[in-house]
Amino acid sequence: MSVALSLTVNGKAERAEIDPRTLLVEFIRNDLGLTGTHVGCDTGQCGACTVLIDGNAVKACTILAVQAEAAKVTTIEGLANNGEMHPMQAAFKECHGLQCGFCTPGMVLSAIDLVQRHPNADEKKIRAELEGNLCRCTGYQNIVKAVAQGAAAMRR
Amino acid sequence: MGANDLNTIGQSVRRKEDYRFLIGAGQYTDDVNPPHHTHAYFLRSPHAHAKIRKTDTSKAKAAPGVVGIYTGADLTGVNGLPCGWLITGTDGQPMKEPPHPVLAQDKVRYVGDGIALVIAETPDQAKDAAELIDVDYEVLPAVVNPVDALKSGAPQIHDGAPGNKCYTWALGDKAAVDAAFAKAAHVTKLDIVNNRLIPNAIEPRAAVASYSRADDGYTLYVTSQNPHVERLLMTAFVLGLPETKVRVIAPDVGGGFGSKIYLYPEETAMVWASKRVNRPIKWTAERSESFLSDAHGRDHVTHAELALDKDGKFLAMRVHTTAAMGAYLSTFASCIPTILYATLLAGQYTTPAIYCEVTAVFTNTAPVDAYRGAGRPEATYVVERLVYAAAAEMGIAQDEIRRRNFIRKFPYQTPVALLYDTGGYDACLDEAMKMADVRGFAARKAEAAKRGKLRGLGYSSYIEACGIAPSNIAGALGARAGLYEVGEVRVNPTGGVTVFTGSHSHGQGHETTFSQVVASRLGIPIENVEIVHGDTGRIPFGMGTYGSRSLAVGGTAIIKALDKVVAKGKKIAAHLLEAAEADIEFKDGKFNVAGTDRSKAFGEVALAAYVPHNYPLDKLEPGLDETAFYDPTNFTFPAGTHICEVEVDPETGVVQIVDFSACDDFGNIINPMIVEGQVHGGLAQGIGQALLECCVYDKETGQLLTGSYMDYAMPRAAHLPSFKVATKVTPCTHNPLGAKGCGEAGAIGAPAALMNAVHDALAAAGVKYIDMPATPHRVWNAIQAAKH
């Protein structure tokens, strides 16, 4: 049995017939081939699979693809504009906010959501708000720095 | 841009690899999808210890979408997984090396031990079919703690390892140590548990194995830190295939921390099976599987003693450690609690006599192997906890006792085999004390006390042996491999340079650091350098990345290859300029005739090498492509002092890190930004060990109780402070870069600094001893126990 799904991903209309149990992250990675969205755990804890759904950060491993029916989904591939990185992506590079790069897509999308909700977040707020995203490489210090710098750039 | 601007050594050049990671274009193993591929699922043992009476796969084989199912019985002609380091015991006997089957044969020995490889059209079909496999287990009693495993009557895990003992090994002069203890003015004694950790790179292990009938060859994409070693072990020792028939590719790898060094059963079984099913097979571990089956770290139980004279000068150290190996010997398991542990017990101190005895033990748990620091965090924890306790007991200031014992003359031969080439321990201690504002601590402690809080300050002056390793020394100590590194510098006809390195980057930023080294040496823009790593099909050979060795060993191999390129370039330039070779200098990207303005640019020489119309063909081959193997002559010895300040709430037991200051000596630094990032990450893992993380198996059943991120406390952003980091430089004396390595320092230094601070804070509450991790529950209990 399959069900019809129609949604917008990175500005492009997508239609598919999918197994109803397909998770959104599986649909994004396997059906659309957008492999920038990563899977780091199976308990909704690590946040590597974070995408934006209608502008809000959502862990794509915690919802079914069919729950995103008619939604506008943004993955890490949809952030740069004609090869120019989003200010948050640029801040991560400038501040060395990534090492192995695996948690990075989810971290960047969470950070954008964070800044949308708290444009002037201080270090303490940023650290608290990154609770749902695990990074094993950076010790978070440069991620926190990048989020603050990205926030400043997004305000401009 | 002037030529001198091309020298970026010492500059925080932003990373070349970041763009692809930031736009979602990184290619990790799970992103590899060969046409027509199948999916693997591994059926794992739910029991910690059991005999397999019978395995029935008939129902599973008939399940929808199944392509093939293989159990241990099917793997005929496949050997067990080898261990790469032979330890010889105090009895003169080799360590016990019981078989480590790729899939369980007649017994399972830990929860997660592989039973069957199920291959199907989809991951769900593979998983569903695995549920239909009927395994008849005879459950046996299990033992998970290494001390318990040595007790008489403990469950016997391997027939070939009586009493569950792998080896008892010793280093040092026991008689000299005993004599020194006999005349000591003071003896400090500690019983220490170094808690078991699960590495948890955020990318789970994964593999994609393909077989080609066209050339009877295999291609394996795998999450590996050292693809050539993986290939060598898999082909020569396990599968009996010609090495040349297997290409191992470790593409972008999402963190390793040691856990991706090893040859694991999963990819080995998949390579074997890919020929049987004649289709590519893909497997990606679920996080629950990673918890169960990745090699874990640490897990030591130690009794340690330090003998001092009346002035606090160290006379001798005596250490007895019981180290868990887990159910099987992982690739480098045996050398971690021995060669990488006991040899570091001198620390930064002149302790004249040291004796260390280690008993390695099999337990019904996942295998234990190197995890960031590997032996050196355990050694540092023993040394620096002893130093803290001795100073506290004798009423000597923490910095003072360290200064009274620092090594200041180099080279320094320790009593535990290592020869330190250089160091400057006072400088790092001084700087760390400034950064931590140690002078203001008493006032801060008094202020905290007014609020009912306990403040503590902890020091850790660590040393590590990195740049692993001189092959002849490693070989004499039992290594079954060489430990050099390989670099190939290929100058392309248009002057662009491709560098092939045996080092592997899984977050360390080699594409940037190595490019800086090459571009600076050749006087070309950094954009003209491409670094290739992680592919046995493209790189001559390599030993991979671990033990903070990439720059010191891998970088030096590249330097040696660059030297050959420049030497050949001089010959070509001499011909083109009609000058003597001896008169040619290479500087800022140009070959000049000394004392003249005549020169040829690097690119012109490169072009001449590939279009040799005007070329000394009678004396010189065309082309400009040089390879070097570099085998270090000694280890490198990064060292430093970390100081941690904590505030403990005695009402809740919560430990808050108020300040963490680290001053490290990594020798010369190519890219300070990357080095700082490495330190931050290491500190987070060290603090994780001391404050949060602990792998727990149920004592009775051997079930893993900390098997998810809901149960295993990973450090999150809010757990950690902003670290203050600084460096001092004493260049390594025996490699041309003067580099020592920086990848593990944080994880090595931090636990002792933090726990010494916790002990310093809790002293006011009468608490004498507490083990890692210092969780609120544990701290609160210790405070309550001290009240009674």
PDB file of N, CA, C and O in Angstrom, chain A residues 43-71:
ATOM      1  N   THR A  43      16.558   8.048  18.341  1.00  0.00           N
ATOM      2  CA  THR A  43      15.684   8.426  19.463  1.00  0.00           C
ATOM      3  C   THR A  43      15.333   9.919  19.441  1.00  0.00           C
ATOM      4  O   THR A  43      14.898  10.456  20.454  1.00  0.00           O
ATOM      5  N   GLY A  44      15.532  10.574  18.336  1.00  0.00           N
ATOM      6  CA  GLY A  44      15.171  11.995  18.256  1.00  0.00           C
ATOM      7  C   GLY A  44      16.015  12.885  19.138  1.00  0.00           C
ATOM      8  O   GLY A  44      15.594  13.968  19.541  1.00  0.00           O
ATOM      9  N   GLN A  45      17.240  12.462  19.430  1.00  0.00           N
ATOM     10  CA  GLN A  45      18.075  13.199  20.376  1.00  0.00           C
ATOM     11  C   GLN A  45      19.185  14.033  19.735  1.00  0.00           C
ATOM     12  O   GLN A  45      19.548  15.073  20.273  1.00  0.00           O
ATOM     13  N   CYS A  46      19.719  13.583  18.609  1.00  0.00           N
ATOM     14  CA  CYS A  46      20.976  14.202  18.152  1.00  0.00           C
ATOM     15  C   CYS A  46      20.762  15.430  17.276  1.00  0.00           C
ATOM     16  O   CYS A  46      21.629  16.289  17.195  1.00  0.00           O
ATOM     17  N   GLY A  47      19.638  15.498  16.586  1.00  0.00           N
ATOM     18  CA  GLY A  47      19.328  16.699  15.806  1.00  0.00           C
ATOM     19  C   GLY A  47      20.050  16.808  14.471  1.00  0.00           C
ATOM     20  O   GLY A  47      19.905  17.821  13.787  1.00  0.00           O
ATOM     21  N   ALA A  48      20.805  15.778  14.059  1.00  0.00           N
ATOM     22  CA  ALA A  48      21.520  15.858  12.776  1.00  0.00           C
ATOM     23  C   ALA A  48      20.539  15.937  11.602  1.00  0.00           C
ATOM     24  O   ALA A  48      20.894  16.403  10.530  1.00  0.00           O
ATOM     25  N   CYS A  49      19.297  15.485  11.818  1.00  0.00           N
ATOM     26  CA  CYS A  49      18.311  15.416  10.731  1.00  0.00           C
ATOM     27  C   CYS A  49      17.419  16.652  10.681  1.00  0.00           C
ATOM     28  O   CYS A  49      16.430  16.666   9.944  1.00  0.00           O
ATOM     29  N   THR A  50      17.756  17.683  11.444  1.00  0.00           N
ATOM     30  CA  THR A  50      16.891  18.859  11.536  1.00  0.00           C
ATOM     31  C   THR A  50      16.684  19.526  10.169  1.00  0.00           C
ATOM     32  O   THR A  50      17.652  19.762   9.436  1.00  0.00           O
ATOM     33  N   VAL A  51      15.417  19.809   9.851  1.00  0.00           N
ATOM     34  CA  VAL A  51      15.068  20.595   8.659  1.00  0.00           C
ATOM     35  C   VAL A  51      14.104  21.694   9.108  1.00  0.00           C
ATOM     36  O   VAL A  51      13.653  21.702  10.257  1.00  0.00           O
ATOM     37  N   LEU A  52      13.812  22.613   8.217  1.00  0.00           N
ATOM     38  CA  LEU A  52      12.800  23.617   8.521  1.00  0.00           C
ATOM     39  C   LEU A  52      11.501  23.214   7.824  1.00  0.00           C
ATOM     40  O   LEU A  52      11.500  22.905   6.625  1.00  0.00           O
ATOM     41  N   ILE A  53      10.416  23.190   8.580  1.00  0.00           N
ATOM     42  CA  ILE A  53       9.098  22.957   7.996  1.00  0.00           C
ATOM     43  C   ILE A  53       8.277  24.211   8.229  1.00  0.00           C
ATOM     44  O   ILE A  53       8.056  24.608   9.375  1.00  0.00           O
ATOM     45  N   ASP A  54       7.899  24.828   7.140  1.00  0.00           N
ATOM     46  CA  ASP A  54       7.218  26.126   7.211  1.00  0.00           C
ATOM     47  C   ASP A  54       7.983  27.077   8.146  1.00  0.00           C
ATOM     48  O   ASP A  54       7.393  27.804   8.948  1.00  0.00           O
ATOM     49  N   GLY A  55       9.286  27.010   8.049  1.00  0.00           N
ATOM     50  CA  GLY A  55      10.135  27.941   8.791  1.00  0.00           C
ATOM     51  C   GLY A  55      10.547  27.481  10.179  1.00  0.00           C
ATOM     52  O   GLY A  55      11.410  28.093  10.804  1.00  0.00           O
ATOM     53  N   ASN A  56       9.944  26.410  10.687  1.00  0.00           N
ATOM     54  CA  ASN A  56      10.270  25.949  12.046  1.00  0.00           C
ATOM     55  C   ASN A  56      11.176  24.718  11.998  1.00  0.00           C
ATOM     56  O   ASN A  56      10.967  23.812  11.191  1.00  0.00           O
ATOM     57  N   ALA A  57      12.158  24.687  12.887  1.00  0.00           N
ATOM     58  CA  ALA A  57      13.071  23.545  12.936  1.00  0.00           C
ATOM     59  C   ALA A  57      12.328  22.309  13.441  1.00  0.00           C
ATOM     60  O   ALA A  57      11.648  22.359  14.466  1.00  0.00           O
ATOM     61  N   VAL A  58      12.467  21.206  12.682  1.00  0.00           N
ATOM     62  CA  VAL A  58      11.828  19.943  13.058  1.00  0.00           C
ATOM     63  C   VAL A  58      12.839  18.833  12.820  1.00  0.00           C
ATOM     64  O   VAL A  58      13.566  18.849  11.821  1.00  0.00           O
ATOM     65  N   LYS A  59      12.898  17.875  13.749  1.00  0.00           N
ATOM     66  CA  LYS A  59      13.758  16.711  13.543  1.00  0.00           C
ATOM     67  C   LYS A  59      13.051  15.769  12.575  1.00  0.00           C
ATOM     68  O   LYS A  59      12.004  15.212  12.900  1.00  0.00           O
ATOM     69  N   ALA A  60      13.614  15.617  11.398  1.00  0.00           N
ATOM     70  CA  ALA A  60      12.936  14.897  10.321  1.00  0.00           C
ATOM     71  C   ALA A  60      12.853  13.397  10.577  1.00  0.00           C
ATOM     72  O   ALA A  60      12.201  12.677   9.834  1.00  0.00           O
ATOM     73  N   CYS A  61      13.513  12.917  11.646  1.00  0.00           N
ATOM     74  CA  CYS A  61      13.387  11.503  11.985  1.00  0.00           C
ATOM     75  C   CYS A  61      12.209  11.266  12.919  1.00  0.00           C
ATOM     76  O   CYS A  61      11.892  10.136  13.232  1.00  0.00           O
ATOM     77  N   THR A  62      11.590  12.354  13.378  1.00  0.00           N
ATOM     78  CA  THR A  62      10.519  12.174  14.365  1.00  0.00           C
ATOM     79  C   THR A  62       9.133  12.353  13.757  1.00  0.00           C
ATOM     80  O   THR A  62       8.144  12.266  14.466  1.00  0.00           O
ATOM     81  N   ILE A  63       9.091  12.642  12.456  1.00  0.00           N
ATOM     82  CA  ILE A  63       7.766  12.733  11.847  1.00  0.00           C
ATOM     83  C   ILE A  63       7.712  11.899  10.571  1.00  0.00           C
ATOM     84  O   ILE A  63       8.738  11.642   9.925  1.00  0.00           O
ATOM     85  N   LEU A  64       6.514  11.497  10.228  1.00  0.00           N
ATOM     86  CA  LEU A  64       6.308  10.757   8.990  1.00  0.00           C
ATOM     87  C   LEU A  64       6.310  11.751   7.833  1.00  0.00           C
ATOM     88  O   LEU A  64       5.908  12.908   7.992  1.00  0.00           O
ATOM     89  N   ALA A  65       6.710  11.274   6.697  1.00  0.00           N
ATOM     90  CA  ALA A  65       6.705  12.138   5.513  1.00  0.00           C
ATOM     91  C   ALA A  65       5.296  12.669   5.254  1.00  0.00           C
ATOM     92  O   ALA A  65       5.116  13.834   4.889  1.00  0.00           O
ATOM     93  N   VAL A  66       4.292  11.834   5.472  1.00  0.00           N
ATOM     94  CA  VAL A  66       2.916  12.268   5.169  1.00  0.00           C
ATOM     95  C   VAL A  66       2.472  13.422   6.064  1.00  0.00           C
ATOM     96  O   VAL A  66       1.563  14.171   5.709  1.00  0.00           O
ATOM     97  N   GLN A  67       3.110  13.574   7.209  1.00  0.00           N
ATOM     98  CA  GLN A  67       2.771  14.705   8.079  1.00  0.00           C
ATOM     99  C   GLN A  67       3.249  16.037   7.490  1.00  0.00           C
ATOM    100  O   GLN A  67       2.837  17.086   7.959  1.00  0.00           O
ATOM    101  N   ALA A  68       4.120  15.959   6.511  1.00  0.00           N
ATOM    102  CA  ALA A  68       4.597  17.187   5.870  1.00  0.00           C
ATOM    103  C   ALA A  68       3.788  17.511   4.618  1.00  0.00           C
ATOM    104  O   ALA A  68       4.194  18.347   3.812  1.00  0.00           O
ATOM    105  N   GLU A  69       2.672  16.831   4.440  1.00  0.00           N
ATOM    106  CA  GLU A  69       1.792  17.094   3.284  1.00  0.00           C
ATOM    107  C   GLU A  69       1.532  18.603   3.173  1.00  0.00           C
ATOM    108  O   GLU A  69       1.187  19.258   4.163  1.00  0.00           O
ATOM    109  N   ALA A  70       1.733  19.115   1.997  1.00  0.00           N
ATOM    110  CA  ALA A  70       1.447  20.522   1.665  1.00  0.00           C
ATOM    111  C   ALA A  70       2.384  21.521   2.354  1.00  0.00           C
ATOM    112  O   ALA A  70       2.211  22.728   2.206  1.00  0.00           O
ATOM    113  N   ALA A  71       3.372  21.003   3.064  1.00  0.00           N
ATOM    114  CA  ALA A  71       4.265  21.916   3.792  1.00  0.00           C
ATOM    115  C   ALA A  71       5.392  22.415   2.887  1.00  0.00           C
ATOM    116  O   ALA A  71       5.660  21.845   1.823  1.00  0.00           O
TER     117      ALA A  71
END
